[in-house]
Tab-separated table of C-alpha atoms in Angstrom:
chain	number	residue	atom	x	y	z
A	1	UNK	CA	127.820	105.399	91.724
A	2	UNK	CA	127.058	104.324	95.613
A	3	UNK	CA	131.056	103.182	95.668
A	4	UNK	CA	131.988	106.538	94.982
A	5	UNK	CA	130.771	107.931	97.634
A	6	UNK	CA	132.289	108.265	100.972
A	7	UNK	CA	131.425	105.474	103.170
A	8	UNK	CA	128.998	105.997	106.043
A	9	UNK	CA	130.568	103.625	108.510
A	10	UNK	CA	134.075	105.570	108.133
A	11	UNK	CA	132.738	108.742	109.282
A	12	UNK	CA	134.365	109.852	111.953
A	13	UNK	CA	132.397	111.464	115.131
A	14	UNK	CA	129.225	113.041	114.920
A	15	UNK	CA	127.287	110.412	116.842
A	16	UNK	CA	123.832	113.011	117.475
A	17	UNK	CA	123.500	112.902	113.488
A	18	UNK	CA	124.240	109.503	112.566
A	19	UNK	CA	121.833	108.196	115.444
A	20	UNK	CA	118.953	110.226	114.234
A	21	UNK	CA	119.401	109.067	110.836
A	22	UNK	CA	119.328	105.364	111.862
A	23	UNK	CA	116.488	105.634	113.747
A	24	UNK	CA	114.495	106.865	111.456
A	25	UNK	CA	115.798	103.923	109.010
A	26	UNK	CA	114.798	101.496	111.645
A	27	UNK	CA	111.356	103.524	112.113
A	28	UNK	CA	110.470	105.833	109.166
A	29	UNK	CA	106.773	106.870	111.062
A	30	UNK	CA	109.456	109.054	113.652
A	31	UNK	CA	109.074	111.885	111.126
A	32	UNK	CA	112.564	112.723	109.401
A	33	UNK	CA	115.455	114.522	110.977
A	34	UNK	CA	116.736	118.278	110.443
A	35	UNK	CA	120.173	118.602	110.519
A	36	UNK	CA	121.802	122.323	111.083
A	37	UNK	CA	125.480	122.787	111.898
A	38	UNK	CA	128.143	125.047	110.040
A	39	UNK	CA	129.567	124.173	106.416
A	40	UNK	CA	132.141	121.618	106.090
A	41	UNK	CA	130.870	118.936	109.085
A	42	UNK	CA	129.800	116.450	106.790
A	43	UNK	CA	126.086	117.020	106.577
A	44	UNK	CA	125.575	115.994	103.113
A	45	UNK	CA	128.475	113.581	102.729
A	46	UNK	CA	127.014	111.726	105.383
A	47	UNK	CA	123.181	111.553	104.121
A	48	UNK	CA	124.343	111.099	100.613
A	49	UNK	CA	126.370	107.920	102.065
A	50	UNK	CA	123.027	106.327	103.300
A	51	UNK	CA	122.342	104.932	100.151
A	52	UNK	CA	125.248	102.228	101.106
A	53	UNK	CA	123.667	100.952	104.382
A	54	UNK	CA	119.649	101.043	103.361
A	55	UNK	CA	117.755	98.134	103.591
A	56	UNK	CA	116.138	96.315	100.569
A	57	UNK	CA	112.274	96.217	100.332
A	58	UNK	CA	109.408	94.593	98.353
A	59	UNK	CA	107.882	96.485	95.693
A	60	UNK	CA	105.690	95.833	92.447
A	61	UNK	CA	107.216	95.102	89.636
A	62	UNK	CA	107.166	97.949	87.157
A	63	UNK	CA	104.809	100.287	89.204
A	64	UNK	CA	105.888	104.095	89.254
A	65	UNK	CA	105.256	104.410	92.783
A	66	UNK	CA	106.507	101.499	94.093
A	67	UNK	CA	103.748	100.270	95.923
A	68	UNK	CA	103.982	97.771	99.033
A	69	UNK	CA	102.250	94.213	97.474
A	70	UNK	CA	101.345	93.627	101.074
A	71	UNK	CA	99.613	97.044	101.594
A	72	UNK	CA	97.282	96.884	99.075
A	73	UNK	CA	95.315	99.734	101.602
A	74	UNK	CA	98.017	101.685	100.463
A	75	UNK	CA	98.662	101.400	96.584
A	76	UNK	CA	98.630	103.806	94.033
A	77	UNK	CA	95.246	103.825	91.813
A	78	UNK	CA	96.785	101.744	89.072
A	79	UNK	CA	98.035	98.996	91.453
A	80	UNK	CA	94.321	98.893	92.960
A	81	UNK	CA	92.378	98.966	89.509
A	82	UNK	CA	94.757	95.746	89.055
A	83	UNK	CA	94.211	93.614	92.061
A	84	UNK	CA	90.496	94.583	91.418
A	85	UNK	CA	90.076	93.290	88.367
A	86	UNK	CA	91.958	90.004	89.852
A	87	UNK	CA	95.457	90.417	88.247
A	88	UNK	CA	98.034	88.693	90.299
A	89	UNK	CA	100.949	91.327	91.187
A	90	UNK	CA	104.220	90.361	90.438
A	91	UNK	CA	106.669	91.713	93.293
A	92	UNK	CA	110.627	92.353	93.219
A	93	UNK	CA	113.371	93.705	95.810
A	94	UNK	CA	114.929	96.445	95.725
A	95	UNK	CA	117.176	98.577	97.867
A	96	UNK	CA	116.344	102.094	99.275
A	97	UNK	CA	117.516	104.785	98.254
A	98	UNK	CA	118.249	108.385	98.643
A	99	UNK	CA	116.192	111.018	96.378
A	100	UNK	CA	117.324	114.691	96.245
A	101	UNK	CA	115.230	117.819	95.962
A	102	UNK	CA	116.730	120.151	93.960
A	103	UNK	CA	116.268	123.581	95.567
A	104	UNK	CA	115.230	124.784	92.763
A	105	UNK	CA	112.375	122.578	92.255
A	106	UNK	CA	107.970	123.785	91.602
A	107	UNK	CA	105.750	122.942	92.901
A	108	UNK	CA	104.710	120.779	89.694
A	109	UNK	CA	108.323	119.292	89.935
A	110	UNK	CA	107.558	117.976	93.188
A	111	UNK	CA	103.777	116.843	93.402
A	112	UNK	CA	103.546	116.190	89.535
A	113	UNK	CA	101.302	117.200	86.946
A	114	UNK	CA	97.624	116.584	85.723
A	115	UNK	CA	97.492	116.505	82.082
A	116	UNK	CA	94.118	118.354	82.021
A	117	UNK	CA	93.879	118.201	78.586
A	118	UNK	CA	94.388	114.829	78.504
A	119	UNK	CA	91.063	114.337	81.015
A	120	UNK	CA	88.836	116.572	78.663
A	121	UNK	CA	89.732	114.925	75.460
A	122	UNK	CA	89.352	110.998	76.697
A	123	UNK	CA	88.321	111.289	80.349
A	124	UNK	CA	91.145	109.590	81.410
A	125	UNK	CA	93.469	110.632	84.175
A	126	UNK	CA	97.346	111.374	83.294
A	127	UNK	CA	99.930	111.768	85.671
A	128	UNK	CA	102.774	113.071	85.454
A	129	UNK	CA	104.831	111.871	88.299
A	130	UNK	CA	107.222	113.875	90.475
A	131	UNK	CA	110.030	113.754	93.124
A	132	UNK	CA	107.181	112.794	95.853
A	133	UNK	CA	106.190	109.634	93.631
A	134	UNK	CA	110.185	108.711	93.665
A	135	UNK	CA	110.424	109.150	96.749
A	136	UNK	CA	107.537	106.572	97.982
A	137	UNK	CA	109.434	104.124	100.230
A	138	UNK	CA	112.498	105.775	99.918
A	139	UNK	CA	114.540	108.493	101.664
A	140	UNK	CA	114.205	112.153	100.564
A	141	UNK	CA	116.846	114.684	100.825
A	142	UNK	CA	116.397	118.171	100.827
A	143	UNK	CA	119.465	120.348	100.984
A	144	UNK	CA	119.482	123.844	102.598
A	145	UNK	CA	115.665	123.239	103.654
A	146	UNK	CA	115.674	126.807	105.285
A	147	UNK	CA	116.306	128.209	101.503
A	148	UNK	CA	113.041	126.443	99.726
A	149	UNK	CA	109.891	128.352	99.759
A	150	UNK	CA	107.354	127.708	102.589
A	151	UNK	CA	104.599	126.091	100.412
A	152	UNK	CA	106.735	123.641	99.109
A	153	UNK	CA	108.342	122.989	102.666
A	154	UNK	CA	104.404	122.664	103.562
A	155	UNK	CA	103.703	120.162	100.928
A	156	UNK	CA	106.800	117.829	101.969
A	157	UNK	CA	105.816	117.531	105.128
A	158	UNK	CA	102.447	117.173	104.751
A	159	UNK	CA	103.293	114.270	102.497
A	160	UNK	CA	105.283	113.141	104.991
A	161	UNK	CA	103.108	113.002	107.406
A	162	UNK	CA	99.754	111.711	105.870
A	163	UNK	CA	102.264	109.044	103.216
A	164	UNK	CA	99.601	110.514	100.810
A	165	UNK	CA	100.242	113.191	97.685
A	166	UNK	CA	97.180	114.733	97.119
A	167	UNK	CA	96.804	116.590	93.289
A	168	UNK	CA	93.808	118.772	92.346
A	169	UNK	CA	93.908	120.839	89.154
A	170	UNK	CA	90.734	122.177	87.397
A	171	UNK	CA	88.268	120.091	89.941
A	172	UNK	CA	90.511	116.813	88.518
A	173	UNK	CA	92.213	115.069	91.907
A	174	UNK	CA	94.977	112.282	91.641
A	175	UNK	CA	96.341	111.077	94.861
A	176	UNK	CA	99.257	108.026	95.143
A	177	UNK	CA	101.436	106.707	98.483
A	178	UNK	CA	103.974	109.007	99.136
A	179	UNK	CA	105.654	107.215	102.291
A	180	UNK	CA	109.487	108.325	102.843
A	181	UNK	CA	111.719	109.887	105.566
A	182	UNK	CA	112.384	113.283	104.949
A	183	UNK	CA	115.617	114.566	106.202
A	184	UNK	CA	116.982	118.342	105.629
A	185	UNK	CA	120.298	119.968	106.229
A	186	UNK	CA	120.521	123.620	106.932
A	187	UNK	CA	123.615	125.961	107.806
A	188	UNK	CA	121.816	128.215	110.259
A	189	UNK	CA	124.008	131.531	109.243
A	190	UNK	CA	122.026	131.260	106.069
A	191	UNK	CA	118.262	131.827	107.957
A	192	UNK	CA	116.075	129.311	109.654
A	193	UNK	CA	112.714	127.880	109.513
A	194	UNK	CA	109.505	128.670	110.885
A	195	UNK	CA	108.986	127.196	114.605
A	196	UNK	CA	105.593	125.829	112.483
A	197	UNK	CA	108.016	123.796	110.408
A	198	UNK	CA	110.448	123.105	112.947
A	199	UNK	CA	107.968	121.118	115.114
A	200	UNK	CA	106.818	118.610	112.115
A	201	UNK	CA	110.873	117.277	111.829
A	202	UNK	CA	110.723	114.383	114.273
A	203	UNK	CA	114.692	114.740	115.289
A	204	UNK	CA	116.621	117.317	115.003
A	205	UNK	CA	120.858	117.649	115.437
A	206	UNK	CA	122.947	120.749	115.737
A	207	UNK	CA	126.302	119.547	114.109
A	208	UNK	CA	129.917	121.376	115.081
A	209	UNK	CA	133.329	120.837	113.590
A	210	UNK	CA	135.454	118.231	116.057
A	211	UNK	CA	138.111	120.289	118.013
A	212	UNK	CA	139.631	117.549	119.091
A	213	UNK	CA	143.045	117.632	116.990
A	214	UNK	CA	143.329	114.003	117.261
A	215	UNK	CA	139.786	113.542	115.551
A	216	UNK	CA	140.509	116.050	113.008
A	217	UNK	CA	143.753	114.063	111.847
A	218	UNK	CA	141.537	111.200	110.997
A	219	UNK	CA	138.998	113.238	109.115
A	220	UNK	CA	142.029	114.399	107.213
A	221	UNK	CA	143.756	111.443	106.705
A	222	UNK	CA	140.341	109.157	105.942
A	223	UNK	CA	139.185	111.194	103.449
A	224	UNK	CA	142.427	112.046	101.465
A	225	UNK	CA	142.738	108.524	101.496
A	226	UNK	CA	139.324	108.022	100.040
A	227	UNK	CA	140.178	110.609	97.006
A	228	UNK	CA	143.499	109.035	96.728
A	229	UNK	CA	141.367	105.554	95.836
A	230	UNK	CA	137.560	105.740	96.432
A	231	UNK	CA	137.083	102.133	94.973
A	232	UNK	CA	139.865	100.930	96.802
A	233	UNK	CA	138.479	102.332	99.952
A	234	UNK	CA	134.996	101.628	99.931
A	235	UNK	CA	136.142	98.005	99.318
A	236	UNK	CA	138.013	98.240	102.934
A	237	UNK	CA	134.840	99.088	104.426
A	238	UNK	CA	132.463	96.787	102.814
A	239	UNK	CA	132.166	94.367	105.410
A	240	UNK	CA	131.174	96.759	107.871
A	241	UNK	CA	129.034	98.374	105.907
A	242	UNK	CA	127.324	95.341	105.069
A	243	UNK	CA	126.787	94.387	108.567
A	244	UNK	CA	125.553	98.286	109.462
A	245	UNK	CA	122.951	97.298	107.110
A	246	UNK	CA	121.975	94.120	108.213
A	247	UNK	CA	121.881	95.642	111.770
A	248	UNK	CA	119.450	98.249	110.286
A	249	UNK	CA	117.438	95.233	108.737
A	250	UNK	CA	117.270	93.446	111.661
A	251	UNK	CA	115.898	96.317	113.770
A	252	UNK	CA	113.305	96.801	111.177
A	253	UNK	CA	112.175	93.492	111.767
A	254	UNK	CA	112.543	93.461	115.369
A	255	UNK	CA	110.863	96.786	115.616
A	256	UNK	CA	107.169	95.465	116.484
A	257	UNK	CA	108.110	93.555	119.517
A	258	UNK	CA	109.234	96.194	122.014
A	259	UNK	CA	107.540	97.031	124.154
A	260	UNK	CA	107.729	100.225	126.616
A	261	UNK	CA	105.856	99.805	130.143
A	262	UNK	CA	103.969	102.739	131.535
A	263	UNK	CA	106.679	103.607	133.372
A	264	UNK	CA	108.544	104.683	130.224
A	265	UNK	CA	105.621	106.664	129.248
A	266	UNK	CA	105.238	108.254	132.638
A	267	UNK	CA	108.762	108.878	132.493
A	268	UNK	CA	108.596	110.507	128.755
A	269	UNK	CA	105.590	112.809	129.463
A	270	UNK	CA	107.486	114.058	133.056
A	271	UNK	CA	109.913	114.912	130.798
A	272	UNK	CA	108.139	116.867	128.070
A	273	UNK	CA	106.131	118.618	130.816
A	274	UNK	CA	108.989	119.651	132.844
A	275	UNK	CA	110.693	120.965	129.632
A	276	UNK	CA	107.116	122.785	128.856
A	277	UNK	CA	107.027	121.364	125.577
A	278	UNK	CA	103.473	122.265	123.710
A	279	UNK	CA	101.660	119.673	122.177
A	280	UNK	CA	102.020	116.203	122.198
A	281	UNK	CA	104.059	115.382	119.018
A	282	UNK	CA	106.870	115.373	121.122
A	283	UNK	CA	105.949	112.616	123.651
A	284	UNK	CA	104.909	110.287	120.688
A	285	UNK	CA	108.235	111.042	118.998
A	286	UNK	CA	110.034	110.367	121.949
A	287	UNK	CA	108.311	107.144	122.366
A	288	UNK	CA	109.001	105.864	119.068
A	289	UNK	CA	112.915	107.090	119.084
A	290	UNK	CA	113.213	105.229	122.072
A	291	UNK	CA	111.789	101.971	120.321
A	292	UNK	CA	113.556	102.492	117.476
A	293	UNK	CA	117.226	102.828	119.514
A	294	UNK	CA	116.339	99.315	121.584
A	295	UNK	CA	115.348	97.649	118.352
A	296	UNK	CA	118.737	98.868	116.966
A	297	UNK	CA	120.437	97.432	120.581
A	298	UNK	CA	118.951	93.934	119.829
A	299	UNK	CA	116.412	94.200	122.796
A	300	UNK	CA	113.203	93.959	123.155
A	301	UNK	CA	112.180	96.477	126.216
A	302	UNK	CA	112.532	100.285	126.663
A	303	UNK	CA	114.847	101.863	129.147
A	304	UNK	CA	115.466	104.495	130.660
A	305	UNK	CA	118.656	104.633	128.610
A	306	UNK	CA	116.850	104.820	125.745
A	307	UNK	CA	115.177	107.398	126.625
A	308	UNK	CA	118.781	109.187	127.417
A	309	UNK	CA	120.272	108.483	123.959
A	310	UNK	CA	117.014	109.736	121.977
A	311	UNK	CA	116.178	112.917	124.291
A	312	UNK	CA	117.643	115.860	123.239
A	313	UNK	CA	117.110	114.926	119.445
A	314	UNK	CA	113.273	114.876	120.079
A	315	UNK	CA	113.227	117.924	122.171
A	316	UNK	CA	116.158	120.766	121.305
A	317	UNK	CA	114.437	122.285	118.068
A	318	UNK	CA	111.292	121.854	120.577
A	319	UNK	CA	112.132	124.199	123.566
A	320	UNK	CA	111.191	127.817	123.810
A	321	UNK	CA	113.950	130.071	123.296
A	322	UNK	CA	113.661	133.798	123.312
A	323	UNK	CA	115.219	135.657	120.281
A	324	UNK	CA	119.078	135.264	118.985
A	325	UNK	CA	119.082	132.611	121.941
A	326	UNK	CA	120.999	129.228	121.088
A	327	UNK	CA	118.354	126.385	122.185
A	328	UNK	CA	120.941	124.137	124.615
A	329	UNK	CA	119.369	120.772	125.827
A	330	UNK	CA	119.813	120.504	130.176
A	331	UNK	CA	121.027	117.103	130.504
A	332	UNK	CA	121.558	117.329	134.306
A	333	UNK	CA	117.365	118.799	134.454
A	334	UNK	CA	116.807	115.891	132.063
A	335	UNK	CA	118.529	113.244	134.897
A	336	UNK	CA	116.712	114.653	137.127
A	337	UNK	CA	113.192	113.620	135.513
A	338	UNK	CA	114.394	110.566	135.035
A	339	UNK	CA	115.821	110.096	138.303
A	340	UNK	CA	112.655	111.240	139.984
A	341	UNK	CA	110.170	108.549	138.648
C-alpha cells in the first residue's frame, strides 16, 4: 500500500513540519510532535507518507511486541521468561512503520485487555494486545488529538514517556515495552488541548496554506500528477526517497557521538529563561532537537545554528499566552540570546 501513498520527499514547502518529524525519527526520546494548522495543508498526507522513508530495525522473531534482542532490560514478559530459561532468540528486520489511532478507540482498544477469567480458571496471564503493543518501536498517529478524550490522551503520553504500558484489572497487572513517537495533528478551529497536554509533545508546528502562487502551482500540479499515476510517480521519486531514508539511518547511527559543549547548554537555558518558560522539559528538549538536527547535517558538534533551526518547535506551544492570543515565536529576542553569550 506504501506506493500509494503520496511521497514524502515530493512535498512541497512546509519545512517547520517535516523537520520536526525527522528529528524525532533520528531521536524518538525528543517526545513526538503536535502538528495544528488549518484543513487541507497536508498534515496527514505527510505523516501517513513516513512509512516510505522509516528506517528498518531489529526485532524478535514472532514476538507481539516486537521487542529489541539487544534490550533484553526492555522486553516484554514472554521474551524475558525465554532468555531465562536459556532459549536463544531468533531476531529479524523489519521496517517502521506508522500505526493509527482511530478516534474512536477505548480505552481497552488501546492498552489491551486482561482476560480475568482466564487468570482465575488456570492462573495464567492473557493478554489481549492493543494499539500501544503495535505501536512498540514504531510511529503512532493520532488524528485530530484535540477530539480524543483526556484519559486516553493521558495514557498515550504516559506511554510515551515511560516506553512502558502498564495494565491492572481486578488486582491482575500486565505491563510490556511500549516505545514509539507519538505525533498528533489537530485543526485548531475544532478546540485545543490542555496546556497539561500541550507541554508533554516535544515539538510542536503551526502549519498554513503556501500563498505563494508559484508554490501553490506545484502542489497542484504534483499531486494531480500523482492521482493521474500514483505507481508511476512514486517510482520517479524512489531514489530520493531511498536516500531520505538512508540519511535518516545514518543519523540514527551517528546520533551518540555529538556532542554539545557547555556553551550550547548555557546558550539553551538563556534562552528558555529569557522566554520564561516553566520547567525544564523544555531545555532537555531543546538539547536533544539540536543533536538530533547535527546528526541529520552529518556533524558531530552542536551549534548555535542548531539551536536556530530547532527553537521555535521546542518552545511556541511552550510560551504563555493570555486568552484568544496566537502564541508567535520572537526570532529577533531569540538572536539576541544567542548573540549575547
Amino acid at each position: 500500500m506504501d506506493k500509494l501513498i503520496f511521497p514524502f520527499v515530493s512535498i512541497v514547502g512546509q519545512d517547520d513540519m517535516k523537520k520536526a518529524l525527522l528529528l524525532n525519527m533520528v531521536d524518538p526520546s525528543i517526545g513526538g510532535a503536535l502538528i495544528k494548522g488549518e484543513k487541507g495543508t497536508a498534515k496527514s498526507t505527510t505523516v501517513r507518507s513516513l512509512s516510505q522513508i522509516l528506517p528498518y530495525r531489529t526485532v524478535v522473531d514472532g514476538c507481539v511486541f516486537n521487542c529489541d534482542p539487544s534490550k533484553p532490560e526492555n522486553m516484554c514478559p514472554y521474551c524475558s521468561e525465554r532468555l531465562s530459561k536459556g532459549e536463544e532468540l531468533k531476531s529479524r528486520q523489519v521496517q517502521m512503520r506508522v500505526v493509527e489511532l482511530p478516534l474512536s478507540a477505548t480505552e481497552d482498544r488501546v492498552a489491551g485487555t486482561l482476560d480475568i477469567e482466564h487468570v482465575l480458571k488456570t492462573g495464567e496471564k492473557k493478554f489481549e494486545p492493543g494499539v500501544l503493543a503495535q505501536a512498540n518501536g514504531n510511529l503512532l498517529y493520532v488524528d485530530e488529538v484535540n477530539l480524543l478524550d483526556d484519559h486516553i490522551v493521558d495514557l498515550l503520553l504516559d506511554s510515551a514517556a515511560m516506553g512502558v504500558n502498564y495494565i491492572e484489572r481486578e488486582g491482575v497487572s500486565f505491563s510490556h515495552p511500549s516505545r514509539f513517537i507519538l505525533v498528533g495533528t489537530m485543526n485548531p478551529e475544532e478546540g485545543e488541548l490542555r496546556p497539561q497536554l500541550l507541554d508533554r509533545f516535544g515539538l510542536s508546528v503551526d502549519v498554513k496554506g503556501d500563498k505563494d502562487t508559484e508554490l501553490r502551482m506545484e502542489v497542484v500540479k504534483r499531486r494531480i500528477a500523482f492521482d493521474t499515476d500514483p505507481a508511476g510517480y512514486t517510482k520517479k521519486c524512489q531514489a530520493e526517497t531511498d536516500a531520505m531514508r538512508q540519511k535518516i539511518t545514518d543519523a540514527r547511527e551517528n546520533l551518540p557521538k555529538v556532542e554539545a559543549g557547555d556553551g550550547i547548554i548555557k546558550a539553551i537555558v538563556t534562552i528558555t529563561t529569557n522566554f520564561e518558560i516553566d520547567g525544564h522539559r523544555a531545555d532537555i528538549t531543546m538539547l536533544k532537537a539540536a543533536k538530533a538536527n547535527a546528526a541529520l547535517d552529518g556533524r558531530i558538534e552542536v551549534t548555535k545554528d542548531d539551536i536556530r533551526a530547532v527553537a521555535s518547535l521546542v518552545l511556541s506551544h511552550r510560551m504563555r499566552r493570555r486568552p484568544f492570543e496566537e502564541a508567535a515565536f520572537d526570532t529577533e529576542e531569540l538572536e539576541k540570546c544567542l548573540q549575547s553569550i
